[in-house]
Amino acid sequence: MKKNLSIILILWIVALAAGTAQAFTFNDVNIWAGSGSNSAGLVIHWSAPEVYNNTSMPAPIADISVAWGYKFDGTANAETMMLALAAADPRLYLLAGGQPGLGMAILGIGYDLNNNGVFGLSDGSTTYTAADFANGILADQPYGDADTLLPTDPGDLYWGGWYGPNWELWHEQGGNGGFTSAPDRGSDLYWTGSFFSGSHGEWDFSGLGITSLSLEDGSWVGWSVAAGGLDMGDPMGEGTLAWMNHKQAPGEPLAAPVPITGAVWLLGSGLLRLIGICRRCAS
């Protein structure tokens, strides 16, 4: 059963990647939250850091970017977008410091990749189940817990961090919106040409305080795992140097699939046909 599930997940990723070879645009987004005439995109990239300092996190089970969309009128910010999308997609869940609406820091981001409806976090003594996440968010948590709370479902995409490698925030260059496609790092793993900026996106120091990042029509917000943890106790340590010099950027995203039952989703995506081909190859 686990082997078949792994095959399904791999083929899903391959199939979606084949469909997003060109620049990823708002037209490629499947899941939207909010309403209004303005559009903003969210891209989350789960990947392993270079340096595992001050962390208990295992590497995410896939190196992958997933995208969602957000509609709004008037003023909006990255926090309102994250709140809306966590509530809209039952597969997306967040570990946060602070309270929504009062200044929230993103400490951990998870995705129910195997779509079994089960997710949670545990440090071995304290366990949080899906029922503890209000609209997909476990808020007002101690910041240091992000380095020790691990996903309880090994089939989930997850990373958390504070003293260790944390989540970094990206947005389109200039922060003025107007981009129809997601920020693109091209063939470069890091956006380090001028420390802050890349081909048409830039790193933002407010990555752990997202209320101040306002959205415009055509804005894109991206999250990626830091290359290392910023260690104030060891400012010239390997983790800190990786954090400073290797600003990882989201890769080419895949659209988060609309949450539907597994059997219908497989039929609709053509993966049953692909799995049949794979079985014939293995026989």
C-alpha positions as a Markdown table, in Angstrom:
| # | Residue | x | y | z |
|---|---|---|---|---|
| 1 | Met | 0.0 | 0.0 | 0.0 |
| 2 | Lys | 2.8 | 2.4 | 1.0 |
| 3 | Lys | 4.7 | 1.6 | -2.2 |
| 4 | Asn | 1.6 | 2.3 | -4.4 |
| 5 | Leu | 1.1 | 5.6 | -2.5 |
| 6 | Ser | 4.7 | 6.6 | -3.2 |
| 7 | Ile | 4.2 | 5.8 | -6.9 |
| 8 | Ile | 1.0 | 7.9 | -7.0 |
| 9 | Leu | 2.7 | 10.9 | -5.4 |
| 10 | Ile | 5.8 | 10.7 | -7.7 |
| 11 | Leu | 3.6 | 10.5 | -10.8 |
| 12 | Trp | 1.4 | 13.4 | -9.6 |
| 13 | Ile | 4.5 | 15.5 | -9.2 |
| 14 | Val | 5.9 | 14.5 | -12.6 |
| 15 | Ala | 2.5 | 15.0 | -14.3 |
| 16 | Leu | 2.1 | 18.5 | -12.8 |
| 17 | Ala | 5.6 | 19.5 | -13.5 |
| 18 | Ala | 5.2 | 18.5 | -17.2 |
| 19 | Gly | 2.2 | 20.9 | -17.4 |
| 20 | Thr | 4.0 | 23.9 | -15.9 |
| 21 | Ala | 7.2 | 24.0 | -18.0 |
| 22 | Gln | 6.4 | 27.6 | -19.0 |
| 23 | Ala | 6.2 | 30.5 | -16.7 |
| 24 | Phe | 3.7 | 29.9 | -14.0 |
| 25 | Thr | 0.8 | 32.5 | -14.2 |
| 26 | Phe | -2.4 | 33.2 | -12.3 |
| 27 | Asn | -4.2 | 31.2 | -15.0 |
| 28 | Asp | -2.4 | 28.1 | -13.7 |
| 29 | Val | -3.7 | 28.5 | -10.1 |
| 30 | Asn | -6.4 | 26.0 | -9.0 |
| 31 | Ile | -7.3 | 27.1 | -5.5 |
| 32 | Trp | -8.3 | 30.7 | -4.8 |
| 33 | Ala | -9.4 | 32.3 | -1.5 |
| 34 | Gly | -11.0 | 35.7 | -1.0 |
| 35 | Ser | -12.9 | 37.8 | -3.5 |
| 36 | Gly | -12.4 | 41.0 | -5.4 |
| 37 | Ser | -10.9 | 42.4 | -8.5 |
| 38 | Asn | -7.2 | 42.1 | -7.4 |
| 39 | Ser | -5.1 | 39.0 | -7.6 |
| 40 | Ala | -2.1 | 37.9 | -5.6 |
| 41 | Gly | -0.2 | 34.6 | -5.7 |
| 42 | Leu | 1.4 | 32.5 | -2.9 |
| 43 | Val | 4.3 | 30.1 | -3.6 |
| 44 | Ile | 5.7 | 27.8 | -0.9 |
| 45 | His | 8.9 | 25.9 | -1.5 |
| 46 | Trp | 9.8 | 23.0 | 0.7 |
| 47 | Ser | 13.4 | 22.1 | 0.5 |
| 48 | Ala | 16.3 | 20.9 | 2.7 |
| 49 | Pro | 18.7 | 23.5 | 4.2 |
| 50 | Glu | 22.4 | 23.3 | 3.7 |
| 51 | Val | 23.2 | 23.4 | 7.4 |
| 52 | Tyr | 21.1 | 21.7 | 10.1 |
| 53 | Asn | 22.0 | 23.9 | 13.1 |
| 54 | Asn | 19.8 | 24.2 | 16.2 |
| 55 | Thr | 17.1 | 22.0 | 14.7 |
| 56 | Ser | 15.5 | 18.6 | 15.0 |
| 57 | Met | 13.7 | 18.8 | 11.6 |
| 58 | Pro | 14.2 | 16.0 | 9.1 |
| 59 | Ala | 14.5 | 17.0 | 5.4 |
| 60 | Pro | 11.1 | 17.5 | 3.7 |
| 61 | Ile | 10.0 | 14.4 | 1.8 |
| 62 | Ala | 10.1 | 16.4 | -1.5 |
| 63 | Asp | 11.9 | 19.4 | -3.0 |
| 64 | Ile | 8.8 | 21.1 | -4.4 |
| 65 | Ser | 7.0 | 24.4 | -4.8 |
| 66 | Val | 3.2 | 24.6 | -4.5 |
| 67 | Ala | 1.1 | 27.7 | -5.5 |
| 68 | Trp | -2.3 | 29.2 | -4.5 |
| 69 | Gly | -4.1 | 32.4 | -5.4 |
| 70 | Tyr | -5.8 | 35.2 | -3.4 |
| 71 | Lys | -8.5 | 37.7 | -4.5 |
| 72 | Phe | -9.1 | 41.0 | -2.7 |
| 73 | Asp | -10.3 | 44.6 | -2.9 |
| 74 | Gly | -8.9 | 47.5 | -1.0 |
| 75 | Thr | -6.0 | 46.8 | 1.3 |
| 76 | Ala | -4.6 | 43.4 | 2.0 |
| 77 | Asn | -1.3 | 42.0 | 3.3 |
| 78 | Ala | 0.6 | 38.7 | 3.3 |
| 79 | Glu | -1.0 | 37.7 | 6.6 |
| 80 | Thr | -4.6 | 38.1 | 5.4 |
| 81 | Met | -3.6 | 36.0 | 2.4 |
| 82 | Met | -2.0 | 33.3 | 4.5 |
| 83 | Leu | -5.0 | 33.2 | 6.8 |
| 84 | Ala | -7.5 | 33.0 | 4.0 |
| 85 | Leu | -5.6 | 30.2 | 2.1 |
| 86 | Ala | -5.0 | 28.1 | 5.2 |
| 87 | Ala | -8.8 | 28.2 | 5.8 |
| 88 | Ala | -9.6 | 27.5 | 2.2 |
| 89 | Asp | -7.3 | 24.5 | 1.6 |
| 90 | Pro | -7.7 | 21.8 | 4.2 |
| 91 | Arg | -4.3 | 20.4 | 3.1 |
| 92 | Leu | -2.3 | 23.5 | 4.1 |
| 93 | Tyr | -1.5 | 24.1 | 7.7 |
| 94 | Leu | 0.6 | 26.6 | 9.6 |
| 95 | Leu | 2.5 | 26.9 | 12.9 |
| 96 | Ala | 2.5 | 30.5 | 14.0 |
| 97 | Gly | 3.9 | 32.7 | 16.7 |
| 98 | Gly | 1.6 | 35.6 | 17.8 |
| 99 | Gln | -2.0 | 36.0 | 17.1 |
| 100 | Pro | -3.7 | 36.4 | 13.7 |
| 101 | Gly | -4.5 | 40.1 | 13.2 |
| 102 | Leu | -2.1 | 41.2 | 15.9 |
| 103 | Gly | 1.2 | 40.5 | 14.2 |
| 104 | Met | 1.8 | 36.8 | 13.2 |
| 105 | Ala | 5.1 | 35.1 | 12.5 |
| 106 | Ile | 5.1 | 32.0 | 10.4 |
| 107 | Leu | 7.2 | 29.3 | 12.2 |
| 108 | Gly | 6.2 | 26.2 | 10.3 |
| 109 | Ile | 4.4 | 25.3 | 7.1 |
| 110 | Gly | 2.9 | 21.9 | 6.3 |
| 111 | Tyr | 1.0 | 20.3 | 3.4 |
| 112 | Asp | -1.0 | 17.1 | 3.5 |
| 113 | Leu | 0.8 | 15.7 | 0.4 |
| 114 | Asn | -0.7 | 12.2 | 0.7 |
| 115 | Asn | -4.2 | 13.8 | 1.0 |
| 116 | Asn | -5.2 | 11.4 | 3.8 |
| 117 | Gly | -6.8 | 14.2 | 5.9 |
| 118 | Val | -4.4 | 13.4 | 8.8 |
| 119 | Phe | -1.7 | 15.9 | 10.0 |
| 120 | Gly | -0.2 | 17.1 | 13.3 |
| 121 | Leu | 2.9 | 18.1 | 15.1 |
| 122 | Ser | 4.7 | 16.5 | 18.1 |
| 123 | Asp | 8.0 | 16.9 | 20.0 |
| 124 | Gly | 7.6 | 13.6 | 21.7 |
| 125 | Ser | 5.9 | 14.9 | 24.8 |
| 126 | Thr | 3.3 | 17.3 | 23.4 |
| 127 | Thr | 1.3 | 16.4 | 20.3 |
| 128 | Tyr | -1.1 | 18.6 | 18.3 |
| 129 | Thr | -3.6 | 17.0 | 16.0 |
| 130 | Ala | -5.6 | 18.5 | 13.1 |
| 131 | Ala | -8.3 | 19.4 | 15.6 |
| 132 | Asp | -5.9 | 21.8 | 17.3 |
| 133 | Phe | -5.5 | 23.8 | 14.2 |
| 134 | Ala | -8.2 | 26.5 | 13.9 |
| 135 | Asn | -8.8 | 27.1 | 10.2 |
| 136 | Gly | -5.5 | 25.5 | 9.5 |
| 137 | Ile | -3.5 | 27.5 | 12.0 |
| 138 | Leu | -1.9 | 26.6 | 15.3 |
| 139 | Ala | -1.3 | 30.1 | 16.6 |
| 140 | Asp | 0.4 | 31.8 | 19.6 |
| 141 | Gln | 3.1 | 29.1 | 19.9 |
| 142 | Pro | 6.5 | 29.5 | 21.6 |
| 143 | Tyr | 9.0 | 30.4 | 18.9 |
| 144 | Gly | 11.6 | 27.9 | 19.9 |
| 145 | Asp | 9.2 | 25.0 | 19.6 |
| 146 | Ala | 9.3 | 25.4 | 15.8 |
| 147 | Asp | 12.7 | 23.7 | 15.9 |
| 148 | Thr | 11.5 | 20.6 | 17.7 |
| 149 | Leu | 7.8 | 20.0 | 16.6 |
| 150 | Leu | 7.9 | 17.4 | 13.9 |
| 151 | Pro | 5.2 | 16.2 | 11.6 |
| 152 | Thr | 3.3 | 13.2 | 12.9 |
| 153 | Asp | 2.4 | 12.0 | 9.3 |
| 154 | Pro | 5.6 | 11.0 | 7.4 |
| 155 | Gly | 3.7 | 11.5 | 4.2 |
| 156 | Asp | 3.3 | 15.3 | 4.8 |
| 157 | Leu | 5.5 | 18.1 | 3.4 |
| 158 | Tyr | 6.7 | 20.1 | 6.4 |
| 159 | Trp | 9.4 | 22.4 | 7.7 |
| 160 | Gly | 9.5 | 24.5 | 10.8 |
| 161 | Gly | 12.3 | 26.7 | 12.3 |
| 162 | Trp | 13.2 | 29.6 | 14.5 |
| 163 | Tyr | 16.7 | 29.2 | 15.9 |
| 164 | Gly | 17.5 | 26.7 | 13.2 |
| 165 | Pro | 16.8 | 27.2 | 9.5 |
| 166 | Asn | 13.6 | 29.1 | 9.3 |
| 167 | Trp | 11.1 | 30.2 | 6.7 |
| 168 | Glu | 12.3 | 33.1 | 4.5 |
| 169 | Leu | 9.9 | 35.5 | 2.6 |
| 170 | Trp | 10.1 | 36.6 | -1.0 |
| 171 | His | 8.1 | 39.0 | -3.1 |
| 172 | Glu | 8.2 | 40.5 | -6.6 |
| 173 | Gln | 11.0 | 43.0 | -7.1 |
| 174 | Gly | 9.9 | 46.5 | -5.9 |
| 175 | Gly | 6.8 | 45.1 | -4.1 |
| 176 | Asn | 4.5 | 47.0 | -6.4 |
| 177 | Gly | 2.6 | 44.1 | -7.9 |
| 178 | Gly | 1.8 | 44.0 | -11.6 |
| 179 | Phe | 3.4 | 40.6 | -12.2 |
| 180 | Thr | 1.3 | 38.0 | -14.0 |
| 181 | Ser | 3.8 | 35.2 | -13.5 |
| 182 | Ala | 5.5 | 34.0 | -10.3 |
| 183 | Pro | 9.0 | 35.3 | -9.4 |
| 184 | Asp | 11.5 | 33.2 | -11.2 |
| 185 | Arg | 15.1 | 32.5 | -10.1 |
| 186 | Gly | 15.9 | 31.0 | -13.4 |
| 187 | Ser | 18.6 | 28.3 | -13.3 |
| 188 | Asp | 20.1 | 29.8 | -10.1 |
| 189 | Leu | 19.6 | 28.0 | -6.8 |
| 190 | Tyr | 20.2 | 31.2 | -4.9 |
| 191 | Trp | 19.4 | 34.9 | -5.4 |
| 192 | Thr | 22.7 | 36.3 | -4.2 |
| 193 | Gly | 23.8 | 38.6 | -7.0 |
| 194 | Ser | 23.2 | 41.7 | -4.8 |
| 195 | Phe | 22.4 | 39.8 | -1.6 |
| 196 | Phe | 18.7 | 40.9 | -1.8 |
| 197 | Ser | 17.5 | 40.6 | -5.4 |
| 198 | Gly | 17.1 | 38.1 | -8.1 |
| 199 | Ser | 15.8 | 38.1 | -11.7 |
| 200 | His | 12.5 | 39.7 | -10.8 |
| 201 | Gly | 12.0 | 39.0 | -7.1 |
| 202 | Glu | 13.6 | 39.9 | -3.8 |
| 203 | Trp | 14.1 | 38.7 | -0.3 |
| 204 | Asp | 12.3 | 40.5 | 2.5 |
| 205 | Phe | 13.5 | 40.9 | 6.1 |
| 206 | Ser | 9.9 | 40.8 | 7.3 |
| 207 | Gly | 9.7 | 37.1 | 6.6 |
| 208 | Leu | 8.7 | 36.3 | 10.1 |
| 209 | Gly | 6.4 | 39.3 | 10.6 |
| 210 | Ile | 4.1 | 39.3 | 7.6 |
| 211 | Thr | 1.5 | 41.9 | 8.6 |
| 212 | Ser | 3.6 | 44.7 | 7.2 |
| 213 | Leu | 4.0 | 43.2 | 3.7 |
| 214 | Ser | 1.1 | 44.8 | 1.8 |
| 215 | Leu | -0.3 | 43.3 | -1.4 |
| 216 | Glu | -1.0 | 45.0 | -4.7 |
| 217 | Asp | -2.8 | 43.7 | -7.8 |
| 218 | Gly | -0.3 | 41.2 | -9.3 |
| 219 | Ser | 1.7 | 40.6 | -6.2 |
| 220 | Trp | 3.5 | 37.3 | -5.5 |
| 221 | Val | 4.6 | 36.2 | -2.1 |
| 222 | Gly | 7.0 | 33.2 | -1.8 |
| 223 | Trp | 8.2 | 31.2 | 1.2 |
| 224 | Ser | 11.4 | 29.1 | 1.1 |
| 225 | Val | 13.5 | 27.3 | 3.7 |
| 226 | Ala | 16.7 | 29.2 | 4.8 |
| 227 | Ala | 20.0 | 27.6 | 3.9 |
| 228 | Gly | 21.0 | 27.7 | 7.5 |
| 229 | Gly | 19.9 | 29.0 | 10.9 |
| 230 | Leu | 20.8 | 32.6 | 12.0 |
| 231 | Asp | 22.8 | 31.7 | 15.2 |
| 232 | Met | 23.4 | 34.8 | 17.3 |
| 233 | Gly | 25.5 | 32.8 | 19.6 |
| 234 | Asp | 27.8 | 31.8 | 16.8 |
| 235 | Pro | 27.6 | 34.8 | 14.3 |
| 236 | Met | 30.4 | 33.4 | 12.1 |
| 237 | Gly | 29.3 | 29.8 | 12.3 |
| 238 | Glu | 28.4 | 27.6 | 9.3 |
| 239 | Gly | 24.7 | 28.0 | 9.8 |
| 240 | Thr | 24.8 | 31.8 | 10.1 |
| 241 | Leu | 27.1 | 32.2 | 7.0 |
| 242 | Ala | 24.7 | 30.0 | 5.0 |
| 243 | Trp | 21.8 | 32.1 | 6.1 |
| 244 | Met | 23.5 | 35.3 | 5.2 |
| 245 | Asn | 25.1 | 34.3 | 1.9 |
| 246 | His | 22.7 | 31.7 | 0.4 |
| 247 | Lys | 19.2 | 33.2 | 0.2 |
| 248 | Gln | 17.2 | 30.4 | -1.2 |
| 249 | Ala | 14.3 | 31.3 | -3.5 |
| 250 | Pro | 11.1 | 29.4 | -4.5 |
| 251 | Gly | 11.4 | 27.2 | -7.6 |
| 252 | Glu | 9.0 | 26.8 | -10.5 |
| 253 | Pro | 5.7 | 26.0 | -8.7 |
| 254 | Leu | 3.0 | 23.5 | -9.2 |
| 255 | Ala | -0.7 | 24.4 | -8.7 |
| 256 | Ala | -2.2 | 23.0 | -5.5 |
| 257 | Pro | -4.8 | 20.6 | -6.6 |
| 258 | Val | -8.5 | 21.2 | -5.8 |
| 259 | Pro | -9.3 | 19.0 | -2.7 |
| 260 | Ile | -11.5 | 16.2 | -4.0 |
| 261 | Thr | -11.7 | 12.5 | -3.2 |
| 262 | Gly | -8.7 | 10.5 | -4.2 |
| 263 | Ala | -10.4 | 8.2 | -6.7 |
| 264 | Val | -12.0 | 11.0 | -8.6 |
| 265 | Trp | -8.8 | 13.1 | -8.6 |
| 266 | Leu | -6.8 | 10.3 | -10.0 |
| 267 | Leu | -9.2 | 9.7 | -12.8 |
| 268 | Gly | -9.4 | 13.4 | -13.6 |
| 269 | Ser | -5.6 | 13.8 | -13.7 |
| 270 | Gly | -4.9 | 10.7 | -15.8 |
| 271 | Leu | -2.6 | 9.2 | -13.2 |
| 272 | Leu | -4.4 | 5.9 | -13.3 |
| 273 | Arg | -3.2 | 5.5 | -16.9 |
| 274 | Leu | 0.3 | 6.5 | -15.9 |
| 275 | Ile | 0.3 | 4.0 | -13.1 |
| 276 | Gly | -0.8 | 1.3 | -15.5 |
| 277 | Ile | 2.2 | 2.1 | -17.7 |
| 278 | Cys | 4.5 | 2.0 | -14.8 |
| 279 | Arg | 3.3 | -1.4 | -13.7 |
| 280 | Arg | 3.8 | -2.8 | -17.2 |
| 281 | Cys | 7.3 | -1.4 | -17.2 |
| 282 | Ala | 8.0 | -3.1 | -13.9 |
| 283 | Ser | 6.6 | -6.5 | -15.0 |
